Short mmCIF file of C-alpha atoms in Angstrom, two decimals:
data_model
loop_
_atom_site.label_atom_id
_atom_site.label_comp_id
_atom_site.label_asym_id
_atom_site.label_seq_id
_atom_site.Cartn_x
_atom_site.Cartn_y
_atom_site.Cartn_z
CA MET A 267 0.00 0.00 0.00
CA GLU A 268 1.37 3.38 -0.97
CA HIS A 269 0.71 5.00 2.39
CA LEU A 270 2.93 2.49 4.19
CA ARG A 271 6.08 3.82 2.53
CA GLN A 272 6.02 6.85 4.79
CA PHE A 273 6.46 4.85 8.00
CA PRO A 274 9.92 4.52 9.50
CA LYS A 275 11.72 1.22 9.02
CA LEU A 276 12.98 -0.21 12.30
CA SER A 277 15.66 -2.86 12.56
CA ARG A 278 15.02 -6.17 14.27
CA ALA A 279 17.28 -5.05 17.11
CA GLN A 280 15.10 -1.95 17.59
CA TYR A 281 11.96 -4.07 17.75
CA GLU A 282 13.51 -6.47 20.21
CA ARG A 283 14.59 -3.59 22.42
CA MET A 284 11.26 -1.76 22.33
CA LEU A 285 9.19 -4.92 22.79
CA ARG A 286 11.00 -6.09 25.91
CA PRO A 287 8.70 -6.35 28.93
CA PRO A 288 8.87 -2.95 30.64
CA ALA A 289 10.21 -2.27 34.12
CA GLY A 290 9.91 0.57 36.60
CA ARG A 291 7.13 3.16 36.47
CA ILE A 292 5.70 3.11 32.97
CA ARG A 293 4.57 6.14 30.98
CA CYS A 294 1.34 5.27 29.18
CA VAL A 295 -1.93 6.46 27.66
CA ILE A 296 -5.22 4.54 27.62
CA ASP A 297 -7.48 4.36 24.56
CA THR A 298 -10.87 2.99 25.60
CA ASP A 299 -14.44 2.55 24.34
CA THR A 300 -15.46 2.69 27.98
CA ARG A 301 -19.26 2.53 27.70
CA ASN A 302 -19.51 -0.21 25.05
CA GLU A 303 -20.10 -2.85 27.76
CA ILE A 304 -18.66 -3.36 31.27
CA ASP A 305 -15.07 -4.59 30.98
CA ASP A 306 -13.44 -1.23 30.20
CA GLN A 307 -14.65 0.23 33.50
CA PHE A 308 -12.97 -2.59 35.43
CA ALA A 309 -9.76 -2.12 33.45
CA LEU A 310 -9.76 1.65 33.88
CA ALA A 311 -10.39 1.32 37.63
CA TRP A 312 -7.50 -1.14 37.95
CA ALA A 313 -5.23 1.24 36.05
CA LEU A 314 -6.18 4.17 38.28
CA LEU A 315 -5.55 1.98 41.33
CA SER A 316 -2.09 1.11 39.98
CA GLN A 317 -0.56 4.54 39.51
CA ASP A 318 2.43 3.52 41.59
CA LYS A 319 3.49 1.61 38.46
CA LEU A 320 1.56 3.42 35.72
CA ASP A 321 2.30 7.04 34.86
CA ILE A 322 -0.94 7.77 33.01
CA ALA A 323 -0.43 10.72 30.67
CA GLY A 324 -3.84 10.63 29.01
CA ILE A 325 -7.10 8.71 28.63
CA TYR A 326 -8.80 8.73 25.23
CA ALA A 327 -12.43 8.02 24.40
CA ALA A 328 -12.71 5.67 21.43
CA PRO A 329 -15.73 5.26 19.12
CA TYR A 330 -17.91 2.17 19.21
CA SER A 331 -21.22 0.88 17.84
CA PHE A 332 -23.07 -2.44 17.94
CA ARG A 333 -25.44 -1.43 15.16
CA ARG A 334 -23.67 -3.68 12.64
CA ARG A 335 -24.09 -6.71 14.89
CA TRP A 336 -27.75 -5.87 15.43
CA GLU A 337 -28.33 -5.59 11.68
CA THR A 338 -26.64 -8.97 11.18
CA LEU A 339 -28.85 -10.50 13.87
CA ARG A 340 -31.95 -9.01 12.26
CA ALA A 341 -30.89 -10.42 8.90
CA ALA A 342 -30.66 -13.88 10.50
CA ALA A 343 -34.11 -13.37 12.00
CA ARG A 344 -35.54 -12.58 8.58
CA VAL A 345 -34.14 -15.86 7.26
CA LYS A 346 -35.74 -17.68 10.18
CA GLU A 347 -39.07 -15.95 9.56
CA ASN A 348 -38.97 -16.73 5.80
CA PRO A 349 -36.84 -19.84 5.22
CA ALA A 350 -38.19 -20.56 1.74
CA GLY A 351 -35.56 -19.88 -0.86
CA ALA A 352 -32.80 -19.25 1.66
CA SER A 353 -29.34 -19.42 0.14
CA GLU A 354 -26.45 -21.39 1.55
CA ALA A 355 -25.06 -18.14 3.00
CA ASP A 356 -28.45 -17.39 4.58
CA ALA A 357 -28.53 -20.83 6.17
CA ALA A 358 -25.04 -20.33 7.58
CA LEU A 359 -26.03 -16.94 8.97
CA LEU A 360 -29.08 -18.43 10.68
CA ALA A 361 -27.07 -21.32 12.10
CA GLU A 362 -24.61 -18.86 13.62
CA HIS A 363 -27.32 -16.83 15.35
CA ARG A 364 -30.08 -19.38 15.97
CA ALA A 365 -29.36 -19.88 19.68
CA GLN A 366 -29.35 -16.13 20.31
CA LEU A 367 -32.61 -15.67 18.41
CA GLU A 368 -34.23 -18.52 20.34
CA ARG A 369 -33.22 -16.97 23.65
CA LEU A 370 -34.78 -13.68 22.59
CA GLU A 371 -37.98 -15.45 21.58
CA GLN A 372 -38.15 -17.30 24.90
CA ILE A 373 -38.09 -14.05 26.88
CA GLY A 374 -40.49 -12.29 24.52
CA VAL A 375 -38.04 -9.77 23.03
CA ASP A 376 -38.59 -8.73 19.41
CA VAL A 377 -35.21 -8.60 17.70
CA HIS A 378 -36.48 -5.75 15.50
CA ASP A 379 -37.50 -3.63 18.52
CA ARG A 380 -34.60 -1.27 19.11
CA ASP A 381 -35.79 -0.12 22.54
CA ALA A 382 -36.17 -3.71 23.74
CA ILE A 383 -32.70 -4.67 22.48
CA ASP A 384 -31.04 -1.52 23.85
CA PRO A 385 -33.12 -0.27 26.79
CA GLN A 386 -30.20 1.73 28.22
CA GLY A 387 -29.54 3.45 24.90
CA VAL A 388 -25.83 2.65 24.89
CA THR A 389 -25.23 -0.22 22.44
CA LEU A 390 -27.07 0.59 19.20
CA VAL A 391 -25.54 4.05 18.87
CA GLU A 392 -23.54 5.64 16.08
CA PRO A 393 -19.74 5.53 16.57
CA GLY A 394 -19.54 9.23 17.44
CA ARG A 395 -22.20 8.86 20.10
CA GLY A 396 -20.35 5.83 21.43
CA MET A 397 -17.21 7.95 21.74
CA GLU A 398 -19.11 10.66 23.62
CA LEU A 399 -20.69 8.12 25.99
CA SER A 400 -17.22 6.69 26.59
CA TYR A 401 -15.83 10.14 27.37
CA GLU A 402 -18.56 10.66 29.96
CA GLU A 403 -17.99 7.17 31.39
CA ILE A 404 -14.25 7.75 31.85
CA LEU A 405 -15.03 10.81 33.95
CA LEU A 406 -17.69 8.91 35.92
CA VAL A 407 -15.32 6.05 36.80
CA ALA A 408 -12.71 8.54 38.00
CA GLU A 409 -15.34 10.42 40.00
CA LYS A 410 -16.42 7.19 41.72
CA MET A 411 -12.79 6.74 42.75
CA GLY A 412 -12.44 10.29 44.06
CA ILE A 413 -9.91 11.11 41.32
CA ASP A 414 -9.96 14.28 39.26
CA CYS A 415 -8.29 13.47 35.95
CA SER A 416 -10.45 15.66 33.73
CA ASP A 417 -7.38 17.43 32.38
CA LYS A 418 -6.08 14.07 31.09
CA VAL A 419 -9.28 12.88 29.37
CA PHE A 420 -9.69 13.59 25.66
CA ARG A 421 -12.43 13.03 23.12
CA GLY A 422 -11.43 10.78 20.25
CA SER A 423 -12.65 10.00 16.75
CA ASP A 424 -16.32 10.57 15.98
CA ARG A 425 -16.25 7.97 13.18
CA TYR A 426 -14.18 5.10 11.85
CA LEU A 427 -11.56 5.41 9.12
CA ASP A 428 -12.92 5.60 5.58
CA SER A 429 -9.47 5.58 3.99
CA TYR A 430 -5.83 5.93 4.93
CA ASP A 431 -5.79 9.28 3.16
CA GLU A 432 -8.28 10.74 5.64
CA PRO A 433 -7.22 10.18 9.27
CA VAL A 434 -9.80 11.35 11.80
CA ALA A 435 -8.48 14.39 13.63
CA SER A 436 -9.39 14.60 17.31
CA ALA A 437 -8.16 15.91 20.63
CA ALA A 438 -7.07 12.36 21.49
CA ALA A 439 -4.97 11.95 18.34
CA THR A 440 -3.36 15.36 18.87
CA HIS A 441 -2.50 14.55 22.50
CA LEU A 442 -1.11 11.15 21.53
CA ILE A 443 1.17 12.71 18.93
CA GLU A 444 2.41 15.40 21.31
CA THR A 445 3.01 12.90 24.13
CA ALA A 446 4.74 10.41 21.84
CA ARG A 447 7.13 13.05 20.53
CA ALA A 448 8.39 13.52 24.09
CA ALA A 449 9.18 9.79 24.35
CA SER A 450 12.03 7.81 22.81
CA ALA A 451 12.88 4.33 21.59
CA ASP A 452 14.74 3.69 24.87
CA SER A 453 11.81 5.00 26.94
CA PRO A 454 8.73 4.54 24.74
CA LEU A 455 5.19 5.64 25.44
CA TYR A 456 2.90 2.63 25.91
CA VAL A 457 -0.46 3.00 24.20
CA LEU A 458 -2.95 0.71 25.93
CA ALA A 459 -5.69 0.18 23.35
CA ILE A 460 -8.81 -1.64 24.57
CA GLY A 461 -11.25 -0.80 21.80
CA ALA A 462 -11.30 0.01 18.10
CA VAL A 463 -7.95 1.62 17.29
CA THR A 464 -9.23 4.53 15.20
CA ASN A 465 -7.58 7.11 17.46
CA VAL A 466 -4.24 5.30 17.36
CA ALA A 467 -4.32 4.71 13.60
CA SER A 468 -5.24 8.34 12.96
CA ALA A 469 -2.31 9.55 15.07
CA LEU A 470 0.05 7.23 13.16
CA LEU A 471 -1.25 8.50 9.82
CA LEU A 472 -0.97 12.12 10.91
CA ALA A 473 2.53 11.71 12.37
CA PRO A 474 4.17 8.48 11.13
CA GLU A 475 7.41 9.29 12.95
CA ILE A 476 5.84 8.50 16.34
CA SER A 477 6.00 4.80 15.49
CA GLU A 478 9.66 4.98 16.55
CA ARG A 479 8.64 6.21 20.02
CA ILE A 480 5.56 4.20 21.02
CA VAL A 481 4.55 0.63 21.77
CA VAL A 482 0.92 -0.20 21.09
CA VAL A 483 -0.58 -2.83 23.42
CA TRP A 484 -3.87 -4.04 21.88
CA THR A 485 -6.36 -6.79 22.67
CA ALA A 486 -8.58 -8.28 19.95
CA GLY A 487 -9.18 -11.34 17.84
CA TYR A 488 -7.60 -14.78 17.79
CA PRO A 489 -3.98 -15.94 18.05
CA THR A 490 -2.18 -15.43 14.77
CA THR A 491 -1.76 -19.21 14.42
CA VAL A 492 -5.53 -19.81 14.30
CA THR A 493 -7.08 -20.30 10.88
CA ASN A 494 -10.58 -21.38 11.92
CA ILE A 495 -12.11 -18.06 12.99
CA THR A 496 -15.49 -18.87 14.54
CA GLN A 497 -16.45 -15.70 16.41
CA PRO A 498 -16.19 -12.02 15.51
CA SER A 499 -13.84 -9.76 17.46
CA PHE A 500 -15.53 -6.48 18.36
CA ASN A 501 -12.32 -4.47 18.81
CA MET A 502 -11.02 -5.69 15.45
CA GLU A 503 -14.11 -5.69 13.25
CA GLN A 504 -15.38 -2.18 13.99
CA ASP A 505 -12.61 -0.38 12.12
CA MET A 506 -10.83 -2.91 9.93
CA LEU A 507 -8.66 -0.29 8.23
CA ALA A 508 -7.33 0.82 11.61
CA SER A 509 -6.84 -2.79 12.73
CA GLN A 510 -4.91 -3.68 9.58
CA LEU A 511 -2.74 -0.59 9.93
CA LEU A 512 -1.40 -1.84 13.28
CA PHE A 513 0.08 -4.86 11.52
CA ASP A 514 1.13 -3.11 8.29
CA SER A 515 2.66 0.13 9.56
CA GLY A 516 5.46 -1.53 11.51
CA VAL A 517 4.63 0.23 14.77
CA PRO A 518 5.98 -1.85 17.70
CA LEU A 519 2.99 -3.93 18.77
CA VAL A 520 2.10 -6.18 21.68
CA TYR A 521 -0.85 -8.22 20.45
CA LEU A 522 -3.04 -9.81 23.14
CA PRO A 523 -5.54 -12.22 21.58
CA GLY A 524 -8.98 -12.04 23.15
CA PHE A 525 -10.05 -15.54 22.21
CA HIS A 526 -8.16 -18.41 23.85
CA VAL A 527 -6.22 -15.93 26.03
CA GLY A 528 -8.22 -12.94 27.31
CA VAL A 529 -11.34 -15.10 27.30
CA GLN A 530 -10.00 -16.80 30.44
CA LEU A 531 -10.81 -13.65 32.43
CA GLY A 532 -14.35 -14.74 33.25
CA LEU A 533 -15.84 -13.28 36.44
CA SER A 534 -18.89 -14.67 38.27
CA LEU A 535 -21.61 -13.00 40.32
CA PRO A 536 -20.51 -14.73 43.57
CA GLU A 537 -17.02 -13.30 43.08
CA MET A 538 -18.52 -9.86 42.48
CA GLU A 539 -20.54 -10.15 45.68
CA ALA A 540 -17.57 -11.39 47.70
CA TRP A 541 -14.78 -9.10 46.51
CA VAL A 542 -16.17 -6.12 44.59
CA LYS A 543 -19.53 -5.08 46.04
CA GLY A 544 -19.12 -2.78 49.04
CA ARG A 545 -15.54 -1.83 48.15
CA GLY A 546 -16.18 1.88 48.01
CA ALA A 547 -18.19 3.82 45.45
CA ILE A 548 -16.25 2.30 42.57
CA GLY A 549 -16.81 -1.24 43.83
CA ASP A 550 -20.55 -0.62 44.11
CA TYR A 551 -20.61 0.94 40.64
CA LEU A 552 -18.79 -2.01 39.08
CA TYR A 553 -21.26 -4.32 40.81
CA TRP A 554 -24.16 -2.29 39.41
CA LEU A 555 -22.68 -2.54 35.92
CA TYR A 556 -22.29 -6.27 36.30
CA THR A 557 -25.89 -6.73 37.40
CA HIS A 558 -27.24 -4.25 34.81
CA ASN A 559 -25.18 -5.41 31.86
CA PRO A 560 -26.38 -3.55 28.75
CA HIS A 561 -25.65 -6.61 26.60
CA PHE A 562 -28.03 -8.95 28.37
CA PRO A 563 -31.06 -7.81 26.30
CA LEU A 564 -29.15 -8.13 23.01
CA ASN A 565 -28.04 -11.65 23.94
CA GLY A 566 -31.40 -12.78 25.34
CA LEU A 567 -30.01 -13.23 28.85
CA THR A 568 -32.04 -12.60 32.00
CA ASP A 569 -30.06 -13.96 34.97
CA HIS A 570 -26.57 -14.76 36.24
CA PHE A 571 -27.22 -18.36 37.29
CA ALA A 572 -24.15 -20.51 36.52
CA ARG A 573 -22.87 -17.74 34.27
CA SER A 574 -19.77 -15.57 34.14
CA TRP A 575 -18.90 -12.47 32.15
CA ILE A 576 -15.50 -11.94 30.55
CA ILE A 577 -13.62 -8.84 31.69
CA TRP A 578 -11.47 -8.93 28.57
CA ASP A 579 -9.63 -5.62 28.86
CA LEU A 580 -7.78 -6.40 32.08
CA ILE A 581 -5.24 -8.24 29.93
CA ASN A 582 -3.54 -5.04 28.68
CA PHE A 583 -2.85 -3.78 32.16
CA ALA A 584 -1.87 -7.23 33.40
CA TRP A 585 0.91 -7.45 30.80
CA LEU A 586 2.18 -4.00 31.74
CA LEU A 587 1.96 -4.46 35.52
CA GLU A 588 3.45 -7.94 35.61
CA PRO A 589 4.47 -9.42 32.25
CA ASP A 590 4.77 -12.91 33.77
CA TRP A 591 0.98 -12.90 34.21
CA VAL A 592 0.66 -12.84 30.39
CA PRO A 593 3.37 -15.07 28.88
CA SER A 594 4.28 -13.95 25.38
CA ARG A 595 6.81 -14.38 22.58
CA LEU A 596 8.23 -12.48 19.62
CA ILE A 597 6.97 -13.51 16.19
CA ASP A 598 7.02 -12.15 12.65
CA ALA A 599 3.95 -10.02 12.06
CA PRO A 600 1.25 -11.68 9.95
CA TYR A 601 -1.02 -9.94 7.49
CA LEU A 602 -4.60 -9.27 8.58
CA SER A 603 -7.24 -9.68 5.88
CA GLY A 604 -10.46 -7.71 5.67
CA ASP A 605 -12.44 -10.72 6.97
CA THR A 606 -10.33 -10.81 10.19
CA ARG A 607 -8.23 -13.80 9.10
CA TRP A 608 -4.46 -14.15 9.28
CA TYR A 609 -2.13 -15.03 6.45
CA ARG A 610 1.60 -15.00 5.86
CA GLN A 611 3.84 -14.61 2.84
CA ALA A 612 7.26 -16.07 2.20
CA ALA A 613 9.18 -12.88 2.94
CA PRO A 614 9.56 -12.22 6.69
CA ARG A 615 8.03 -9.11 8.17
CA HIS A 616 8.79 -6.97 11.20
CA VAL A 617 8.56 -8.37 14.72
CA ILE A 618 5.61 -8.14 17.11
CA ARG A 619 5.03 -9.62 20.56
CA GLU A 620 2.05 -11.96 20.98
CA ALA A 621 0.50 -13.29 24.19
CA LEU A 622 0.23 -17.06 24.63
CA ASP A 623 -1.55 -17.53 27.95
CA ILE A 624 -2.75 -15.71 31.05
CA ASN A 625 -2.64 -16.15 34.84
CA ARG A 626 -6.26 -15.38 35.56
CA ASP A 627 -6.14 -15.84 39.34
CA ALA A 628 -3.05 -13.68 39.90
CA ILE A 629 -4.69 -10.84 37.95
CA TYR A 630 -7.91 -10.93 39.95
CA ARG A 631 -6.07 -11.24 43.25
CA ASP A 632 -4.21 -8.02 42.49
CA PHE A 633 -7.38 -6.26 41.33
CA PHE A 634 -9.45 -7.35 44.36
CA ARG A 635 -6.71 -6.44 46.84
CA LYS A 636 -6.33 -2.96 45.39
CA LEU A 637 -10.09 -2.41 45.55
CA GLU A 638 -10.06 -3.51 49.19
CA GLN A 639 -7.12 -1.29 50.10
CA ALA A 640 -8.63 1.74 48.37
CA ALA A 641 -11.92 1.28 50.24
CA ARG A 642 -10.31 1.38 53.71
#
């Protein structure tokens, strides 16, 4: 791609140096679609409770929208309602979503009823509205913790990338560029991305030189060795151009697969009641989020019996706080196709770091202990 020629070319030695697990107090920024569900709030709270190790320079609101998933679900419902003449693709679509549609039917929710699917008005929003809701949610989480970080919170992109020739300018992208320029390859700025990476990609397109001074730590998708992709990755699929840019630009990248790795971060209601509820205003708010999950209506869920919810985004902070909690290795970067699948070519590419596993219990022990200590 023509636009990629403008990015700096780093040597393997530079990648190996920049992708070493960090030590000491770490300068970082957080890029988060905070209101898209409930995991970002947990991750942000953990980060704010860990400022002895994290020097947080900025927090960016990222865009999000579940409208595409809703439209896909509605398309499957239409196949179910009118099966005659369904194509092979239609049948596959229905098979993928049948269980979800049946759950919705069982609880009397019409998949075409927007208010029933999104009663809180936070999932079926346009990307720009999702960004604004995330901005407000960042401030709310900090307020619940008694922390005033309003001067560090920035609005991000109000839409996804349409092309690499038109990066989305925003306060978040501007701040990222300015902060990155003050960093160096020997002391890089860590960009903790826990949503669609539109803000990060826009900053890279606006100022390609910052790729020599930052390390992007992103969670999404499957391990790069997996060829049978069976579930969509929300962080990856929303802005595919931005996602592909992370792997094509050569920016130093720590890739933390959600499926098979982050997915191990399930959290149950009994654990919430035992170790989160009652731990200050933030503990009570996280408990409220857990018990008022905005994705239950969309998924046809009504209770927490024998169920857990994955707090995916803790993985970014776990790797930064204690890299041994997220074992990883250096690999040659794969290519990412537009349908979220990996492929490789004969010629080797630049190096990235990829997570292999996760110590779920160690992560939650640290999180719960910090909540308890903060509530005293």
